PDB file of C-alpha atoms in Angstrom:
ATOM      1  CA  MET A   1      -4.374  61.888  12.443  1.00  0.00           C
ATOM      2  CA  LYS A   2      -7.498  59.637  13.957  1.00  0.00           C
ATOM      3  CA  SER A   3      -7.380  57.791  10.106  1.00  0.00           C
ATOM      4  CA  LEU A   4      -3.892  57.649  10.659  1.00  0.00           C
ATOM      5  CA  SER A   5      -3.959  55.878  13.906  1.00  0.00           C
ATOM      6  CA  LYS A   6      -6.490  53.957  12.556  1.00  0.00           C
ATOM      7  CA  SER A   7      -4.581  52.795   9.888  1.00  0.00           C
ATOM      8  CA  ILE A   8      -1.612  52.140  12.572  1.00  0.00           C
ATOM      9  CA  VAL A   9      -4.136  49.635  14.899  1.00  0.00           C
ATOM     10  CA  GLU A  10      -5.193  47.822  12.060  1.00  0.00           C
ATOM     11  CA  ILE A  11      -1.878  47.257  10.541  1.00  0.00           C
ATOM     12  CA  ILE A  12      -0.401  46.350  14.503  1.00  0.00           C
ATOM     13  CA  VAL A  13      -3.609  43.450  14.412  1.00  0.00           C
ATOM     14  CA  ALA A  14      -2.926  42.500  10.853  1.00  0.00           C
ATOM     15  CA  ILE A  15       0.467  41.804  12.005  1.00  0.00           C
ATOM     16  CA  ILE A  16      -0.350  39.747  15.041  1.00  0.00           C
ATOM     17  CA  LEU A  17      -2.835  37.931  13.618  1.00  0.00           C
ATOM     18  CA  THR A  18      -0.262  36.429  11.012  1.00  0.00           C
ATOM     19  CA  MET A  19       1.851  35.870  13.398  1.00  0.00           C
ATOM     20  CA  ILE A  20      -0.962  33.467  15.526  1.00  0.00           C
ATOM     21  CA  LEU A  21      -2.053  32.091  12.011  1.00  0.00           C
ATOM     22  CA  THR A  22       2.111  31.288  11.473  1.00  0.00           C
ATOM     23  CA  ALA A  23       2.347  30.196  15.016  1.00  0.00           C
ATOM     24  CA  CYS A  24      -1.401  27.954  14.584  1.00  0.00           C
ATOM     25  CA  ASN A  25       0.840  26.392  11.275  1.00  0.00           C
ATOM     26  CA  SER A  26       4.231  26.050  11.961  1.00  0.00           C
ATOM     27  CA  GLN A  27       2.640  23.025  14.615  1.00  0.00           C
ATOM     28  CA  LYS A  28       1.403  21.593  11.847  1.00  0.00           C
ATOM     29  CA  GLN A  29       4.071  22.018   9.439  1.00  0.00           C
ATOM     30  CA  GLU A  30       6.327  19.129  10.294  1.00  0.00           C
ATOM     31  CA  VAL A  31       6.447  16.213   7.659  1.00  0.00           C
ATOM     32  CA  ILE A  32       6.460  12.902   8.241  1.00  0.00           C
ATOM     33  CA  ILE A  33       7.397  11.168   4.572  1.00  0.00           C
ATOM     34  CA  LEU A  34       5.781   7.569   4.128  1.00  0.00           C
ATOM     35  CA  ALA A  35       7.197   5.159   1.037  1.00  0.00           C
ATOM     36  CA  THR A  36       4.317   2.633   0.830  1.00  0.00           C
ATOM     37  CA  THR A  37       3.116   0.187  -1.894  1.00  0.00           C
ATOM     38  CA  THR A  38       0.084   1.830  -4.288  1.00  0.00           C
ATOM     39  CA  SER A  39      -2.711  -0.665  -2.423  1.00  0.00           C
ATOM     40  CA  THR A  40      -2.842   0.771   0.761  1.00  0.00           C
ATOM     41  CA  GLN A  41      -3.274   4.558  -1.572  1.00  0.00           C
ATOM     42  CA  ASP A  42      -5.457   2.473  -4.468  1.00  0.00           C
ATOM     43  CA  SER A  43      -7.669   0.748  -2.018  1.00  0.00           C
ATOM     44  CA  GLY A  44      -8.608   3.786   0.101  1.00  0.00           C
ATOM     45  CA  LEU A  45      -7.182   2.744   2.872  1.00  0.00           C
ATOM     46  CA  LEU A  46      -4.873   5.413   3.370  1.00  0.00           C
ATOM     47  CA  ASP A  47      -7.763   7.828   2.441  1.00  0.00           C
ATOM     48  CA  GLU A  48      -8.837   6.349   6.238  1.00  0.00           C
ATOM     49  CA  LEU A  49      -6.174   6.423   8.802  1.00  0.00           C
ATOM     50  CA  VAL A  50      -3.964   9.113   7.876  1.00  0.00           C
ATOM     51  CA  PRO A  51      -6.275  11.798   8.877  1.00  0.00           C
ATOM     52  CA  VAL A  52      -7.216  10.580  12.336  1.00  0.00           C
ATOM     53  CA  PHE A  53      -3.319  10.165  12.503  1.00  0.00           C
ATOM     54  CA  GLU A  54      -3.090  13.656  12.091  1.00  0.00           C
ATOM     55  CA  GLN A  55      -5.674  15.262  14.100  1.00  0.00           C
ATOM     56  CA  GLU A  56      -4.101  13.272  16.796  1.00  0.00           C
ATOM     57  CA  THR A  57      -0.706  14.430  16.313  1.00  0.00           C
ATOM     58  CA  ASP A  58       0.911  17.777  15.801  1.00  0.00           C
ATOM     59  CA  TYR A  59       2.862  15.756  12.476  1.00  0.00           C
ATOM     60  CA  VAL A  60       1.752  16.174   8.093  1.00  0.00           C
ATOM     61  CA  MET A  61       1.582  12.647   6.002  1.00  0.00           C
ATOM     62  CA  LYS A  62       3.706  13.054   2.990  1.00  0.00           C
ATOM     63  CA  VAL A  63       2.542   9.698   1.263  1.00  0.00           C
ATOM     64  CA  ILE A  64       4.221   8.408  -1.616  1.00  0.00           C
ATOM     65  CA  ALA A  65       2.396   5.474  -3.161  1.00  0.00           C
ATOM     66  CA  VAL A  66       5.014   3.401  -5.897  1.00  0.00           C
ATOM     67  CA  GLY A  67       5.687  -0.217  -5.876  1.00  0.00           C
ATOM     68  CA  THR A  68       7.079  -2.156  -2.978  1.00  0.00           C
ATOM     69  CA  GLY A  69      10.038  -2.443  -4.404  1.00  0.00           C
ATOM     70  CA  GLN A  70      10.732   1.996  -5.302  1.00  0.00           C
ATOM     71  CA  ALA A  71       9.750   2.312  -1.809  1.00  0.00           C
ATOM     72  CA  LEU A  72      12.134   0.276  -0.492  1.00  0.00           C
ATOM     73  CA  LYS A  73      15.460   2.107  -2.064  1.00  0.00           C
ATOM     74  CA  MET A  74      13.424   5.315  -1.092  1.00  0.00           C
ATOM     75  CA  GLY A  75      14.278   4.000   2.459  1.00  0.00           C
ATOM     76  CA  GLN A  76      17.503   2.594   1.408  1.00  0.00           C
ATOM     77  CA  ARG A  77      18.727   6.095   0.115  1.00  0.00           C
ATOM     78  CA  GLY A  78      17.295   7.627   3.198  1.00  0.00           C
ATOM     79  CA  ASP A  79      14.545   9.449   0.646  1.00  0.00           C
ATOM     80  CA  ALA A  80      12.026   8.534   3.475  1.00  0.00           C
ATOM     81  CA  ASP A  81      11.064   8.789   7.092  1.00  0.00           C
ATOM     82  CA  ALA A  82       8.543   5.434   7.247  1.00  0.00           C
ATOM     83  CA  LEU A  83       7.545   2.032   5.218  1.00  0.00           C
ATOM     84  CA  LEU A  84       4.503   0.064   4.953  1.00  0.00           C
ATOM     85  CA  VAL A  85       5.299  -2.399   2.535  1.00  0.00           C
ATOM     86  CA  HIS A  86       4.068  -6.042   1.621  1.00  0.00           C
ATOM     87  CA  ALA A  87       7.348  -7.707  -0.032  1.00  0.00           C
ATOM     88  CA  PRO A  88       8.558  -9.693   3.474  1.00  0.00           C
ATOM     89  CA  ALA A  89      12.163 -11.304   1.638  1.00  0.00           C
ATOM     90  CA  ALA A  90      13.405  -7.993   0.397  1.00  0.00           C
ATOM     91  CA  GLU A  91      12.148  -5.906   3.730  1.00  0.00           C
ATOM     92  CA  LEU A  92      13.787  -8.592   5.829  1.00  0.00           C
ATOM     93  CA  ILE A  93      17.261  -7.691   3.558  1.00  0.00           C
ATOM     94  CA  LEU A  94      16.782  -3.959   3.929  1.00  0.00           C
ATOM     95  CA  ILE A  95      16.973  -4.467   7.732  1.00  0.00           C
ATOM     96  CA  ASP A  96      19.334  -7.133   7.282  1.00  0.00           C
ATOM     97  CA  SER A  97      21.617  -3.980   6.010  1.00  0.00           C
ATOM     98  CA  GLY A  98      20.556  -1.801   9.033  1.00  0.00           C
ATOM     99  CA  ASP A  99      18.820   0.868   5.812  1.00  0.00           C
ATOM    100  CA  ALA A 100      15.710  -0.128   7.962  1.00  0.00           C
ATOM    101  CA  ILE A 101      14.856  -0.639  11.533  1.00  0.00           C
ATOM    102  CA  ASP A 102      11.826  -1.952  13.899  1.00  0.00           C
ATOM    103  CA  ARG A 103       9.916  -3.184  11.550  1.00  0.00           C
ATOM    104  CA  ARG A 104       6.543  -4.858  13.023  1.00  0.00           C
ATOM    105  CA  LEU A 105       3.892  -6.675  11.431  1.00  0.00           C
ATOM    106  CA  VAL A 106       0.881  -4.915  10.767  1.00  0.00           C
ATOM    107  CA  MET A 107      -2.272  -6.285   8.721  1.00  0.00           C
ATOM    108  CA  HIS A 108      -2.956  -9.203   5.351  1.00  0.00           C
ATOM    109  CA  ASN A 109      -5.114  -9.264   3.016  1.00  0.00           C
ATOM    110  CA  ASP A 110      -4.535 -11.557   0.051  1.00  0.00           C
ATOM    111  CA  PHE A 111      -3.549 -12.043  -3.551  1.00  0.00           C
ATOM    112  CA  ILE A 112      -5.758 -13.257  -6.140  1.00  0.00           C
ATOM    113  CA  PHE A 113      -6.777 -13.898  -9.405  1.00  0.00           C
ATOM    114  CA  VAL A 114      -9.004 -11.663 -12.072  1.00  0.00           C
ATOM    115  CA  GLY A 115      -9.693 -12.152 -15.368  1.00  0.00           C
ATOM    116  CA  PRO A 116     -12.516 -12.037 -18.158  1.00  0.00           C
ATOM    117  CA  PRO A 117     -15.779 -12.774 -17.498  1.00  0.00           C
ATOM    118  CA  SER A 118     -15.755 -15.690 -19.795  1.00  0.00           C
ATOM    119  CA  ASP A 119     -12.654 -16.845 -18.464  1.00  0.00           C
ATOM    120  CA  PRO A 120     -11.153 -18.373 -21.519  1.00  0.00           C
ATOM    121  CA  ALA A 121      -8.395 -20.290 -19.837  1.00  0.00           C
ATOM    122  CA  ASN A 122     -10.853 -22.158 -17.795  1.00  0.00           C
ATOM    123  CA  VAL A 123      -9.033 -20.572 -14.541  1.00  0.00           C
ATOM    124  CA  LYS A 124     -12.085 -21.637 -11.979  1.00  0.00           C
ATOM    125  CA  SER A 125     -11.648 -24.896 -12.548  1.00  0.00           C
ATOM    126  CA  TYR A 126      -7.162 -24.660 -11.385  1.00  0.00           C
ATOM    127  CA  ASP A 127      -6.752 -24.393  -7.641  1.00  0.00           C
ATOM    128  CA  LYS A 128      -3.720 -23.040  -7.413  1.00  0.00           C
ATOM    129  CA  PRO A 129      -1.430 -20.102  -9.039  1.00  0.00           C
ATOM    130  CA  ALA A 130       1.123 -22.531 -11.177  1.00  0.00           C
ATOM    131  CA  GLU A 131      -1.416 -24.641 -12.961  1.00  0.00           C
ATOM    132  CA  ALA A 132      -3.875 -21.582 -13.572  1.00  0.00           C
ATOM    133  CA  LEU A 133      -0.530 -19.450 -15.195  1.00  0.00           C
ATOM    134  CA  LYS A 134       0.314 -22.704 -17.558  1.00  0.00           C
ATOM    135  CA  ALA A 135      -3.658 -22.808 -18.213  1.00  0.00           C
ATOM    136  CA  ILE A 136      -3.823 -18.961 -19.296  1.00  0.00           C
ATOM    137  CA  ILE A 137      -0.579 -20.056 -22.247  1.00  0.00           C
ATOM    138  CA  GLU A 138      -2.079 -23.052 -23.281  1.00  0.00           C
ATOM    139  CA  SER A 139      -5.563 -21.088 -24.142  1.00  0.00           C
ATOM    140  CA  GLY A 140      -3.382 -18.159 -25.823  1.00  0.00           C
ATOM    141  CA  ALA A 141      -5.050 -15.803 -23.529  1.00  0.00           C
ATOM    142  CA  SER A 142      -3.017 -12.304 -21.915  1.00  0.00           C
ATOM    143  CA  PHE A 143      -1.619 -11.541 -19.460  1.00  0.00           C
ATOM    144  CA  ALA A 144      -1.068  -8.528 -17.590  1.00  0.00           C
ATOM    145  CA  SER A 145       1.482  -7.886 -16.105  1.00  0.00           C
ATOM    146  CA  ARG A 146       2.671  -5.076 -13.615  1.00  0.00           C
ATOM    147  CA  GLY A 147       6.127  -4.859 -14.101  1.00  0.00           C
ATOM    148  CA  ASP A 148       6.933  -2.107 -11.715  1.00  0.00           C
ATOM    149  CA  ASP A 149       8.905  -4.548  -8.973  1.00  0.00           C
ATOM    150  CA  SER A 150       6.663  -4.306  -6.566  1.00  0.00           C
ATOM    151  CA  GLY A 151       5.496  -6.631  -4.016  1.00  0.00           C
ATOM    152  CA  THR A 152       2.226  -7.609  -5.917  1.00  0.00           C
ATOM    153  CA  HIS A 153       5.223  -8.386  -9.308  1.00  0.00           C
ATOM    154  CA  LYS A 154       7.822  -9.890  -6.792  1.00  0.00           C
ATOM    155  CA  LYS A 155       4.645 -12.450  -6.139  1.00  0.00           C
ATOM    156  CA  GLU A 156       3.958 -12.670  -9.644  1.00  0.00           C
ATOM    157  CA  LEU A 157       7.614 -13.511 -10.381  1.00  0.00           C
ATOM    158  CA  ALA A 158       7.412 -16.374  -8.020  1.00  0.00           C
ATOM    159  CA  MET A 159       4.438 -17.716 -10.228  1.00  0.00           C
ATOM    160  CA  TRP A 160       6.018 -18.766 -12.877  1.00  0.00           C
ATOM    161  CA  VAL A 161       8.618 -19.736 -11.473  1.00  0.00           C
ATOM    162  CA  GLU A 162       6.795 -22.408  -9.897  1.00  0.00           C
ATOM    163  CA  ALA A 163       5.266 -22.859 -12.927  1.00  0.00           C
ATOM    164  CA  GLY A 164       8.111 -23.428 -15.069  1.00  0.00           C
ATOM    165  CA  ILE A 165       7.249 -20.516 -17.528  1.00  0.00           C
ATOM    166  CA  GLN A 166       9.547 -17.854 -18.865  1.00  0.00           C
ATOM    167  CA  PRO A 167       6.860 -14.377 -18.644  1.00  0.00           C
ATOM    168  CA  GLU A 168       8.038 -12.701 -22.266  1.00  0.00           C
ATOM    169  CA  GLY A 169       5.985 -12.436 -25.343  1.00  0.00           C
ATOM    170  CA  THR A 170       3.275 -10.263 -27.145  1.00  0.00           C
ATOM    171  CA  TRP A 171       1.076 -12.126 -24.533  1.00  0.00           C
ATOM    172  CA  TYR A 172       2.909 -10.747 -21.553  1.00  0.00           C
ATOM    173  CA  LEU A 173       1.783  -6.575 -21.035  1.00  0.00           C
ATOM    174  CA  GLN A 174       3.944  -4.759 -18.642  1.00  0.00           C
ATOM    175  CA  SER A 175       2.340  -1.642 -17.718  1.00  0.00           C
ATOM    176  CA  GLY A 176       4.779  -0.786 -15.513  1.00  0.00           C
ATOM    177  CA  GLN A 177       2.387   1.022 -13.075  1.00  0.00           C
ATOM    178  CA  GLY A 178       0.489   0.267  -9.935  1.00  0.00           C
ATOM    179  CA  MET A 179      -1.861  -2.046  -9.325  1.00  0.00           C
ATOM    180  CA  GLY A 180      -5.127  -0.002 -10.827  1.00  0.00           C
ATOM    181  CA  ALA A 181      -3.426   1.391 -13.688  1.00  0.00           C
ATOM    182  CA  THR A 182      -2.820  -2.241 -14.534  1.00  0.00           C
ATOM    183  CA  LEU A 183      -6.252  -3.403 -13.674  1.00  0.00           C
ATOM    184  CA  ARG A 184      -7.380  -1.242 -15.734  1.00  0.00           C
ATOM    185  CA  ILE A 185      -5.591  -2.478 -18.700  1.00  0.00           C
ATOM    186  CA  ALA A 186      -6.178  -6.247 -17.691  1.00  0.00           C
ATOM    187  CA  SER A 187      -9.921  -5.286 -18.376  1.00  0.00           C
ATOM    188  CA  GLU A 188      -9.364  -3.439 -21.269  1.00  0.00           C
ATOM    189  CA  LYS A 189      -7.635  -6.072 -22.947  1.00  0.00           C
ATOM    190  CA  ASN A 190      -9.487  -9.361 -21.677  1.00  0.00           C
ATOM    191  CA  ALA A 191      -6.270 -10.365 -20.219  1.00  0.00           C
ATOM    192  CA  TYR A 192      -6.125 -12.437 -16.792  1.00  0.00           C
ATOM    193  CA  THR A 193      -4.131 -10.613 -13.603  1.00  0.00           C
ATOM    194  CA  LEU A 194      -2.562 -10.894 -10.488  1.00  0.00           C
ATOM    195  CA  THR A 195      -3.918  -8.171  -7.414  1.00  0.00           C
ATOM    196  CA  ASP A 196      -4.311  -7.512  -3.806  1.00  0.00           C
ATOM    197  CA  ARG A 197      -8.278  -7.714  -3.641  1.00  0.00           C
ATOM    198  CA  ALA A 198      -8.340  -4.916  -1.618  1.00  0.00           C
ATOM    199  CA  THR A 199      -7.694  -3.137  -4.783  1.00  0.00           C
ATOM    200  CA  PHE A 200      -9.829  -5.289  -6.572  1.00  0.00           C
ATOM    201  CA  LEU A 201     -12.835  -5.212  -4.487  1.00  0.00           C
ATOM    202  CA  ALA A 202     -11.982  -0.438  -4.312  1.00  0.00           C
ATOM    203  CA  LEU A 203     -12.577  -0.667  -8.436  1.00  0.00           C
ATOM    204  CA  GLN A 204     -14.727  -3.718  -8.637  1.00  0.00           C
ATOM    205  CA  HIS A 205     -17.323  -1.498  -9.940  1.00  0.00           C
ATOM    206  CA  THR A 206     -15.424   0.070 -13.269  1.00  0.00           C
ATOM    207  CA  LEU A 207     -14.055  -3.276 -13.877  1.00  0.00           C
ATOM    208  CA  GLU A 208     -15.095  -5.968 -16.537  1.00  0.00           C
ATOM    209  CA  GLN A 209     -12.824  -8.506 -14.341  1.00  0.00           C
ATOM    210  CA  ASP A 210     -14.085 -11.040 -12.122  1.00  0.00           C
ATOM    211  CA  ILE A 211     -12.236 -12.957  -9.328  1.00  0.00           C
ATOM    212  CA  VAL A 212     -10.769 -16.232 -10.924  1.00  0.00           C
ATOM    213  CA  LEU A 213      -8.734 -17.926  -8.045  1.00  0.00           C
ATOM    214  CA  GLU A 214      -8.828 -17.425  -4.587  1.00  0.00           C
ATOM    215  CA  GLY A 215      -7.153 -19.013  -1.726  1.00  0.00           C
ATOM    216  CA  ASP A 216      -4.628 -20.883  -1.807  1.00  0.00           C
ATOM    217  CA  PRO A 217      -2.474 -20.564   1.263  1.00  0.00           C
ATOM    218  CA  SER A 218       0.899 -18.960  -0.598  1.00  0.00           C
ATOM    219  CA  MET A 219      -1.074 -16.511  -1.840  1.00  0.00           C
ATOM    220  CA  LEU A 220      -1.441 -14.138   1.480  1.00  0.00           C
ATOM    221  CA  ASN A 221      -0.202 -10.474   1.496  1.00  0.00           C
ATOM    222  CA  VAL A 222       1.633  -9.824   4.505  1.00  0.00           C
ATOM    223  CA  TYR A 223       1.936  -5.877   5.094  1.00  0.00           C
ATOM    224  CA  HIS A 224       5.000  -4.901   7.771  1.00  0.00           C
ATOM    225  CA  THR A 225       5.958  -1.304   8.827  1.00  0.00           C
ATOM    226  CA  MET A 226       9.381   0.166   9.346  1.00  0.00           C
ATOM    227  CA  ARG A 227      11.574   3.127   9.759  1.00  0.00           C
ATOM    228  CA  VAL A 228      14.345   4.573   7.721  1.00  0.00           C
ATOM    229  CA  ASN A 229      17.429   4.071  10.005  1.00  0.00           C
ATOM    230  CA  PRO A 230      18.529   7.499  11.209  1.00  0.00           C
ATOM    231  CA  GLU A 231      22.502   6.399  12.408  1.00  0.00           C
ATOM    232  CA  ASN A 232      22.326   6.069   8.565  1.00  0.00           C
ATOM    233  CA  TRP A 233      20.461   9.356   7.912  1.00  0.00           C
ATOM    234  CA  PRO A 234      20.195  11.311  10.482  1.00  0.00           C
ATOM    235  CA  SER A 235      17.717  14.071   8.100  1.00  0.00           C
ATOM    236  CA  VAL A 236      15.201  11.579   8.373  1.00  0.00           C
ATOM    237  CA  ASN A 237      12.049  12.184  10.893  1.00  0.00           C
ATOM    238  CA  GLU A 238      12.915  10.079  13.706  1.00  0.00           C
ATOM    239  CA  PRO A 239      10.448  11.268  16.406  1.00  0.00           C
ATOM    240  CA  GLY A 240       7.597  11.202  13.005  1.00  0.00           C
ATOM    241  CA  ALA A 241       8.147   7.633  12.321  1.00  0.00           C
ATOM    242  CA  ILE A 242       7.938   6.547  15.586  1.00  0.00           C
ATOM    243  CA  ALA A 243       4.500   7.729  16.190  1.00  0.00           C
ATOM    244  CA  TRP A 244       3.086   7.051  13.014  1.00  0.00           C
ATOM    245  CA  SER A 245       4.553   2.924  13.566  1.00  0.00           C
ATOM    246  CA  ASP A 246       3.071   3.369  17.299  1.00  0.00           C
ATOM    247  CA  PHE A 247      -0.180   4.599  15.422  1.00  0.00           C
ATOM    248  CA  LEU A 248      -0.198   1.663  13.120  1.00  0.00           C
ATOM    249  CA  VAL A 249       0.210  -1.641  15.527  1.00  0.00           C
ATOM    250  CA  SER A 250      -2.317   0.973  18.047  1.00  0.00           C
ATOM    251  CA  ASN A 251      -6.288  -0.326  19.272  1.00  0.00           C
ATOM    252  CA  LYS A 252      -7.298   2.804  17.341  1.00  0.00           C
ATOM    253  CA  GLY A 253      -5.109   2.079  14.969  1.00  0.00           C
ATOM    254  CA  GLN A 254      -6.159  -1.405  14.413  1.00  0.00           C
ATOM    255  CA  LYS A 255      -9.758  -1.238  15.020  1.00  0.00           C
ATOM    256  CA  ILE A 256      -9.733   1.390  11.605  1.00  0.00           C
ATOM    257  CA  ILE A 257      -7.842  -1.438   9.556  1.00  0.00           C
ATOM    258  CA  ALA A 258     -10.471  -4.229  10.612  1.00  0.00           C
ATOM    259  CA  ASP A 259     -13.413  -2.219  10.150  1.00  0.00           C
ATOM    260  CA  PHE A 260     -12.581  -0.859   6.786  1.00  0.00           C
ATOM    261  CA  GLY A 261     -14.649  -1.500   4.110  1.00  0.00           C
ATOM    262  CA  ILE A 262     -17.344  -3.278   6.003  1.00  0.00           C
ATOM    263  CA  GLU A 263     -20.068  -0.406   5.407  1.00  0.00           C
ATOM    264  CA  GLN A 264     -19.031  -0.236   1.270  1.00  0.00           C
ATOM    265  CA  PHE A 265     -18.513  -4.343   0.222  1.00  0.00           C
ATOM    266  CA  GLY A 266     -19.732  -6.399   3.043  1.00  0.00           C
ATOM    267  CA  GLN A 267     -16.130  -7.514   4.096  1.00  0.00           C
ATOM    268  CA  PRO A 268     -13.281  -5.988   5.618  1.00  0.00           C
ATOM    269  CA  LEU A 269     -10.240  -5.532   2.689  1.00  0.00           C
ATOM    270  CA  PHE A 270      -7.557  -5.968   5.672  1.00  0.00           C
ATOM    271  CA  PHE A 271      -7.420  -8.073   8.474  1.00  0.00           C
ATOM    272  CA  PRO A 272      -5.156  -6.441  11.887  1.00  0.00           C
ATOM    273  CA  ASP A 273      -2.158  -8.097  12.526  1.00  0.00           C
ATOM    274  CA  ALA A 274      -0.754  -6.524  15.321  1.00  0.00           C
ATOM    275  CA  GLY A 275       0.769  -8.332  18.474  1.00  0.00           C
ATOM    276  CA  LYS A 276       0.733 -11.483  16.171  1.00  0.00           C
ATOM    277  CA  GLN A 277       3.310 -13.774  15.461  1.00  0.00           C
ATOM    278  CA  GLU A 278       4.481 -14.156  11.522  1.00  0.00           C
ATOM    279  CA  HIS A 279       3.238 -18.272  11.712  1.00  0.00           C
ATOM    280  CA  GLU A 280       0.267 -16.655  13.233  1.00  0.00           C
ATOM    281  CA  VAL A 281      -1.010 -14.746   9.985  1.00  0.00           C
ATOM    282  CA  GLY A 282      -4.058 -15.576   7.979  1.00  0.00           C
ATOM    283  CA  THR A 283      -5.582 -18.753  10.556  1.00  0.00           C
ATOM    284  CA  ASN A 284      -7.888 -18.061  12.618  1.00  0.00           C
TER     285      ASN A 284
END
């Protein structure tokens, strides 16, 4: 009988412990789906932001890192709660359509051209992207494109238009992948490519690539956060999306962004912009 009573007690204790654990876990089971560009993940920035956000809230972030074009389409379909992207013109289309709301300025860095250390097209002697692209064509060098409708790809295509060049042929390598993968392809193929600075610096130690053009004002790379409109998609986690958006532009979120990269690379990889007007981005 004593053995039977002991077994019953053990079962009851196990049930109680299971209930407690389930209750604790349930507080961390409300998920926020974030659709974002690969640069925020490949650079490591989200590895700094997300854990702090999760610790301070009862939410769990599910990050889906894709090209900005795909992230925007996820928002349009209601497949995400929040967006963190870097294609301003495309973002405004989503805002104007009512598919996304509450667009807020978060941060910026810049785009850069990188290429083989030998710089066969002598891109380092040019100041403008259009000039650099023409030099690459004339030299017979290769160019690696993301080809994925990302914010970086959209910026690259605009540069080809400005240069008056239709990019096509065996020299034009379209990866259809994220920034990290495209940088590795460019390195392996001795090709040039356009990249955001943060991803390049994060992966530079694995690449045979140098910065060959930087600093032109047209190469500013601006990131905004938006929320998917819950009026269109009632299943959207509106409170979670608001909490994430508020965190990104909060003093704590902005400080994490400001400090990111300084210890490892000796320079910040992103610059916080919350509270600024659009025309103030990139100005001292």
